[in-house]
Amino acid sequence: MTGRPGSPDEQTHPSRSGARQCENTPAPYVAARITTDPLDPRAAQAAVTTVETGAAVVFSGVIRNHDEGRTDVVALDYTAHPDAAAIIAEVVARVATEHPGVRVDAAHRIGPLHVGEDALVVAVASAHRTEAFACCAALVDAIKAEVPIWKRQDYAGGDHSWVGLA
């Protein structure tokens, strides 16, 4: 991580696109974590937004009441491998590197969650929307595919199922 958003230690860099030159591009910022605390999409957006960022994309993975053909999901319980924090940090850093000029904040919540709560929040800011959208989509896909987190879905009738176990 470098500096806080908008801090004087942020640097400016030439745009990576020859077609669209920007005088300033945002300084690198990458944050990733696994937490039991509630997630705050607005705080994630604030962490990545600076005066150099003209686009901010925020993805919230929200617990829904249906999955796998069932419409009676009442809660989830996320469990993470002991190395999940290190793995999410590696994944987020790698994807951010593949999208120069982005600022990234990603967090996955574990533990018991109820319908309507955020399980995953990814915020990406960049000088232009194309980069922000592309990086955000790539991050969400990579986190879901690579970070060892499993969920137990609890149903209204008292039964449950596991999702993401290999």
PDB file of C-alpha atoms in Angstrom:
ATOM      1  CA  MET A   1       0.000   0.000   0.000  1.00  0.00           C
ATOM      2  CA  THR A   2       1.176   3.504  -0.635  1.00  0.00           C
ATOM      3  CA  GLY A   3      -0.108   6.497   1.234  1.00  0.00           C
ATOM      4  CA  ARG A   4      -3.681   7.313   2.046  1.00  0.00           C
ATOM      5  CA  PRO A   5      -6.004   8.453  -0.710  1.00  0.00           C
ATOM      6  CA  GLY A   6      -5.204  12.026  -1.627  1.00  0.00           C
ATOM      7  CA  SER A   7      -2.048  12.141   0.512  1.00  0.00           C
ATOM      8  CA  PRO A   8       0.920  14.298  -0.539  1.00  0.00           C
ATOM      9  CA  ASP A   9       3.139  11.241  -1.044  1.00  0.00           C
ATOM     10  CA  GLU A  10       1.096  10.102  -4.032  1.00  0.00           C
ATOM     11  CA  GLN A  11       2.953  10.265  -7.324  1.00  0.00           C
ATOM     12  CA  THR A  12       1.738  11.004 -10.810  1.00  0.00           C
ATOM     13  CA  HIS A  13       2.574   8.802 -13.786  1.00  0.00           C
ATOM     14  CA  PRO A  14       2.010   9.083 -17.523  1.00  0.00           C
ATOM     15  CA  SER A  15      -1.061   7.317 -18.853  1.00  0.00           C
ATOM     16  CA  ARG A  16      -0.539   3.753 -20.050  1.00  0.00           C
ATOM     17  CA  SER A  17      -2.652   4.447 -23.134  1.00  0.00           C
ATOM     18  CA  GLY A  18      -1.082   6.208 -26.081  1.00  0.00           C
ATOM     19  CA  ALA A  19      -4.546   6.966 -27.446  1.00  0.00           C
ATOM     20  CA  ARG A  20      -5.694   8.786 -24.327  1.00  0.00           C
ATOM     21  CA  GLN A  21      -3.010  10.762 -22.547  1.00  0.00           C
ATOM     22  CA  CYS A  22      -3.675  11.904 -18.999  1.00  0.00           C
ATOM     23  CA  GLU A  23      -1.509  14.385 -17.233  1.00  0.00           C
ATOM     24  CA  ASN A  24      -1.938  12.507 -13.941  1.00  0.00           C
ATOM     25  CA  THR A  25      -2.845   8.955 -13.132  1.00  0.00           C
ATOM     26  CA  PRO A  26      -3.630   7.710  -9.663  1.00  0.00           C
ATOM     27  CA  ALA A  27      -0.853   6.457  -7.416  1.00  0.00           C
ATOM     28  CA  PRO A  28      -0.931   2.715  -6.745  1.00  0.00           C
ATOM     29  CA  TYR A  29      -3.070   1.553  -3.845  1.00  0.00           C
ATOM     30  CA  VAL A  30      -3.947  -2.071  -3.179  1.00  0.00           C
ATOM     31  CA  ALA A  31      -5.765  -3.348  -0.098  1.00  0.00           C
ATOM     32  CA  ALA A  32      -7.161  -6.842   0.441  1.00  0.00           C
ATOM     33  CA  ARG A  33      -8.537  -8.569   3.494  1.00  0.00           C
ATOM     34  CA  ILE A  34     -10.658 -11.320   4.963  1.00  0.00           C
ATOM     35  CA  THR A  35     -12.764 -10.112   7.879  1.00  0.00           C
ATOM     36  CA  THR A  36     -15.613 -11.014  10.188  1.00  0.00           C
ATOM     37  CA  ASP A  37     -16.656  -7.356  10.352  1.00  0.00           C
ATOM     38  CA  PRO A  38     -19.536  -5.957   8.274  1.00  0.00           C
ATOM     39  CA  LEU A  39     -18.364  -4.533   4.945  1.00  0.00           C
ATOM     40  CA  ASP A  40     -18.872  -0.911   3.921  1.00  0.00           C
ATOM     41  CA  PRO A  41     -18.976  -0.268   0.152  1.00  0.00           C
ATOM     42  CA  ARG A  42     -18.846   3.517   0.682  1.00  0.00           C
ATOM     43  CA  ALA A  43     -15.698   3.254   2.785  1.00  0.00           C
ATOM     44  CA  ALA A  44     -14.109   1.018   0.132  1.00  0.00           C
ATOM     45  CA  GLN A  45     -14.926   3.575  -2.562  1.00  0.00           C
ATOM     46  CA  ALA A  46     -13.538   6.390  -0.428  1.00  0.00           C
ATOM     47  CA  ALA A  47     -10.308   4.434   0.074  1.00  0.00           C
ATOM     48  CA  VAL A  48      -9.632   4.195  -3.668  1.00  0.00           C
ATOM     49  CA  THR A  49     -10.898   7.583  -4.843  1.00  0.00           C
ATOM     50  CA  THR A  50      -8.480  10.493  -5.288  1.00  0.00           C
ATOM     51  CA  VAL A  51      -8.472  13.733  -7.243  1.00  0.00           C
ATOM     52  CA  GLU A  52      -6.811  11.817 -10.106  1.00  0.00           C
ATOM     53  CA  THR A  53      -9.528   9.162 -10.351  1.00  0.00           C
ATOM     54  CA  GLY A  54     -12.348   9.958 -12.718  1.00  0.00           C
ATOM     55  CA  ALA A  55     -14.050   6.584 -12.347  1.00  0.00           C
ATOM     56  CA  ALA A  56     -14.922   4.448  -9.350  1.00  0.00           C
ATOM     57  CA  VAL A  57     -16.604   1.066  -9.668  1.00  0.00           C
ATOM     58  CA  VAL A  58     -17.906  -0.727  -6.588  1.00  0.00           C
ATOM     59  CA  PHE A  59     -19.135  -4.318  -6.578  1.00  0.00           C
ATOM     60  CA  SER A  60     -21.123  -5.652  -3.634  1.00  0.00           C
ATOM     61  CA  GLY A  61     -21.754  -9.379  -3.451  1.00  0.00           C
ATOM     62  CA  VAL A  62     -24.987  -9.435  -1.450  1.00  0.00           C
ATOM     63  CA  ILE A  63     -26.473 -12.501   0.228  1.00  0.00           C
ATOM     64  CA  ARG A  64     -29.668 -13.403  -1.638  1.00  0.00           C
ATOM     65  CA  ASN A  65     -32.598 -15.615  -0.647  1.00  0.00           C
ATOM     66  CA  HIS A  66     -32.171 -18.146  -3.462  1.00  0.00           C
ATOM     67  CA  ASP A  67     -29.480 -20.382  -4.956  1.00  0.00           C
ATOM     68  CA  GLU A  68     -29.159 -23.690  -6.772  1.00  0.00           C
ATOM     69  CA  GLY A  69     -32.889 -23.740  -7.567  1.00  0.00           C
ATOM     70  CA  ARG A  70     -33.938 -23.152  -3.984  1.00  0.00           C
ATOM     71  CA  THR A  71     -35.828 -20.064  -2.905  1.00  0.00           C
ATOM     72  CA  ASP A  72     -35.645 -20.530   0.849  1.00  0.00           C
ATOM     73  CA  VAL A  73     -32.075 -19.468   1.713  1.00  0.00           C
ATOM     74  CA  VAL A  74     -32.165 -17.698   5.091  1.00  0.00           C
ATOM     75  CA  ALA A  75     -28.452 -17.353   5.913  1.00  0.00           C
ATOM     76  CA  LEU A  76     -24.924 -18.298   4.931  1.00  0.00           C
ATOM     77  CA  ASP A  77     -21.886 -19.171   6.973  1.00  0.00           C
ATOM     78  CA  TYR A  78     -18.569 -18.519   5.209  1.00  0.00           C
ATOM     79  CA  THR A  79     -15.485 -20.474   6.223  1.00  0.00           C
ATOM     80  CA  ALA A  80     -11.987 -19.607   5.023  1.00  0.00           C
ATOM     81  CA  HIS A  81      -8.822 -21.667   4.754  1.00  0.00           C
ATOM     82  CA  PRO A  82      -6.125 -20.419   7.181  1.00  0.00           C
ATOM     83  CA  ASP A  83      -4.133 -19.107   4.176  1.00  0.00           C
ATOM     84  CA  ALA A  84      -7.100 -17.224   2.662  1.00  0.00           C
ATOM     85  CA  ALA A  85      -5.886 -13.788   3.799  1.00  0.00           C
ATOM     86  CA  ALA A  86      -2.499 -14.281   2.149  1.00  0.00           C
ATOM     87  CA  ILE A  87      -4.113 -15.703  -0.982  1.00  0.00           C
ATOM     88  CA  ILE A  88      -6.596 -12.854  -1.412  1.00  0.00           C
ATOM     89  CA  ALA A  89      -3.709 -10.389  -1.004  1.00  0.00           C
ATOM     90  CA  GLU A  90      -1.744 -12.182  -3.745  1.00  0.00           C
ATOM     91  CA  VAL A  91      -4.744 -12.390  -6.072  1.00  0.00           C
ATOM     92  CA  VAL A  92      -5.667  -8.731  -5.653  1.00  0.00           C
ATOM     93  CA  ALA A  93      -2.056  -7.572  -6.102  1.00  0.00           C
ATOM     94  CA  ARG A  94      -1.685  -9.677  -9.260  1.00  0.00           C
ATOM     95  CA  VAL A  95      -4.900  -8.448 -10.858  1.00  0.00           C
ATOM     96  CA  ALA A  96      -4.107  -4.831  -9.949  1.00  0.00           C
ATOM     97  CA  THR A  97      -0.715  -5.221 -11.654  1.00  0.00           C
ATOM     98  CA  GLU A  98      -2.482  -6.481 -14.784  1.00  0.00           C
ATOM     99  CA  HIS A  99      -4.457  -3.201 -14.843  1.00  0.00           C
ATOM    100  CA  PRO A 100      -1.926  -0.364 -14.439  1.00  0.00           C
ATOM    101  CA  GLY A 101      -3.236   2.888 -13.034  1.00  0.00           C
ATOM    102  CA  VAL A 102      -5.935   1.386 -10.812  1.00  0.00           C
ATOM    103  CA  ARG A 103      -6.480   1.708  -7.089  1.00  0.00           C
ATOM    104  CA  VAL A 104      -8.079  -1.330  -5.464  1.00  0.00           C
ATOM    105  CA  ASP A 105      -9.770  -2.270  -2.206  1.00  0.00           C
ATOM    106  CA  ALA A 106     -11.213  -5.783  -1.802  1.00  0.00           C
ATOM    107  CA  ALA A 107     -12.692  -7.475   1.249  1.00  0.00           C
ATOM    108  CA  HIS A 108     -14.441 -10.807   1.771  1.00  0.00           C
ATOM    109  CA  ARG A 109     -16.445 -11.386   4.899  1.00  0.00           C
ATOM    110  CA  ILE A 110     -16.504 -14.735   6.696  1.00  0.00           C
ATOM    111  CA  GLY A 111     -18.684 -16.093   9.459  1.00  0.00           C
ATOM    112  CA  PRO A 112     -22.484 -16.048   9.669  1.00  0.00           C
ATOM    113  CA  LEU A 113     -24.281 -13.650   7.305  1.00  0.00           C
ATOM    114  CA  HIS A 114     -27.962 -13.052   6.648  1.00  0.00           C
ATOM    115  CA  VAL A 115     -29.874 -12.266   3.477  1.00  0.00           C
ATOM    116  CA  GLY A 116     -29.141  -8.678   2.435  1.00  0.00           C
ATOM    117  CA  GLU A 117     -25.656  -8.461   3.958  1.00  0.00           C
ATOM    118  CA  ASP A 118     -22.505  -7.911   1.866  1.00  0.00           C
ATOM    119  CA  ALA A 119     -20.173 -10.905   1.575  1.00  0.00           C
ATOM    120  CA  LEU A 120     -17.711  -9.383  -0.904  1.00  0.00           C
ATOM    121  CA  VAL A 121     -16.929  -5.754  -1.659  1.00  0.00           C
ATOM    122  CA  VAL A 122     -14.504  -4.722  -4.384  1.00  0.00           C
ATOM    123  CA  ALA A 123     -13.825  -1.070  -5.175  1.00  0.00           C
ATOM    124  CA  VAL A 124     -11.663   0.030  -8.084  1.00  0.00           C
ATOM    125  CA  ALA A 125     -10.823   3.561  -9.129  1.00  0.00           C
ATOM    126  CA  SER A 126      -8.848   4.764 -12.125  1.00  0.00           C
ATOM    127  CA  ALA A 127      -8.553   7.779 -14.355  1.00  0.00           C
ATOM    128  CA  HIS A 128     -11.057   6.267 -16.823  1.00  0.00           C
ATOM    129  CA  ARG A 129     -14.080   3.972 -16.532  1.00  0.00           C
ATOM    130  CA  THR A 130     -12.873   1.308 -18.965  1.00  0.00           C
ATOM    131  CA  GLU A 131      -9.950   0.369 -16.734  1.00  0.00           C
ATOM    132  CA  ALA A 132     -12.039   0.511 -13.559  1.00  0.00           C
ATOM    133  CA  PHE A 133     -14.780  -1.765 -14.942  1.00  0.00           C
ATOM    134  CA  ALA A 134     -12.298  -4.249 -16.426  1.00  0.00           C
ATOM    135  CA  CYS A 135     -10.255  -4.527 -13.255  1.00  0.00           C
ATOM    136  CA  CYS A 136     -13.305  -4.837 -11.005  1.00  0.00           C
ATOM    137  CA  ALA A 137     -14.756  -7.667 -13.111  1.00  0.00           C
ATOM    138  CA  ALA A 138     -11.398  -9.463 -13.217  1.00  0.00           C
ATOM    139  CA  LEU A 139     -10.977  -9.097  -9.452  1.00  0.00           C
ATOM    140  CA  VAL A 140     -14.387 -10.483  -8.586  1.00  0.00           C
ATOM    141  CA  ASP A 141     -13.857 -13.463 -10.912  1.00  0.00           C
ATOM    142  CA  ALA A 142     -10.345 -14.153  -9.571  1.00  0.00           C
ATOM    143  CA  ILE A 143     -11.366 -13.884  -5.919  1.00  0.00           C
ATOM    144  CA  LYS A 144     -14.289 -16.270  -6.416  1.00  0.00           C
ATOM    145  CA  ALA A 145     -12.128 -18.738  -8.367  1.00  0.00           C
ATOM    146  CA  GLU A 146      -8.911 -18.671  -6.348  1.00  0.00           C
ATOM    147  CA  VAL A 147      -9.505 -17.695  -2.731  1.00  0.00           C
ATOM    148  CA  PRO A 148     -10.315 -20.756  -0.589  1.00  0.00           C
ATOM    149  CA  ILE A 149     -13.598 -19.692   0.973  1.00  0.00           C
ATOM    150  CA  TRP A 150     -16.597 -22.003   1.271  1.00  0.00           C
ATOM    151  CA  LYS A 151     -20.158 -21.291   2.250  1.00  0.00           C
ATOM    152  CA  ARG A 152     -22.794 -23.279   4.064  1.00  0.00           C
ATOM    153  CA  GLN A 153     -26.255 -22.231   2.937  1.00  0.00           C
ATOM    154  CA  ASP A 154     -28.960 -22.552   5.554  1.00  0.00           C
ATOM    155  CA  TYR A 155     -32.542 -23.065   4.401  1.00  0.00           C
ATOM    156  CA  ALA A 156     -35.856 -22.196   6.030  1.00  0.00           C
ATOM    157  CA  GLY A 157     -36.621 -25.872   6.724  1.00  0.00           C
ATOM    158  CA  GLY A 158     -33.471 -26.279   8.842  1.00  0.00           C
ATOM    159  CA  ASP A 159     -31.392 -28.157   6.263  1.00  0.00           C
ATOM    160  CA  HIS A 160     -28.248 -26.837   4.622  1.00  0.00           C
ATOM    161  CA  SER A 161     -25.811 -27.379   1.743  1.00  0.00           C
ATOM    162  CA  TRP A 162     -22.153 -26.567   1.138  1.00  0.00           C
ATOM    163  CA  VAL A 163     -21.039 -24.513  -1.876  1.00  0.00           C
ATOM    164  CA  GLY A 164     -17.465 -24.233  -3.119  1.00  0.00           C
ATOM    165  CA  LEU A 165     -16.047 -27.395  -1.621  1.00  0.00           C
ATOM    166  CA  ALA A 166     -13.761 -29.200  -4.044  1.00  0.00           C
TER     167      ALA A 166
END
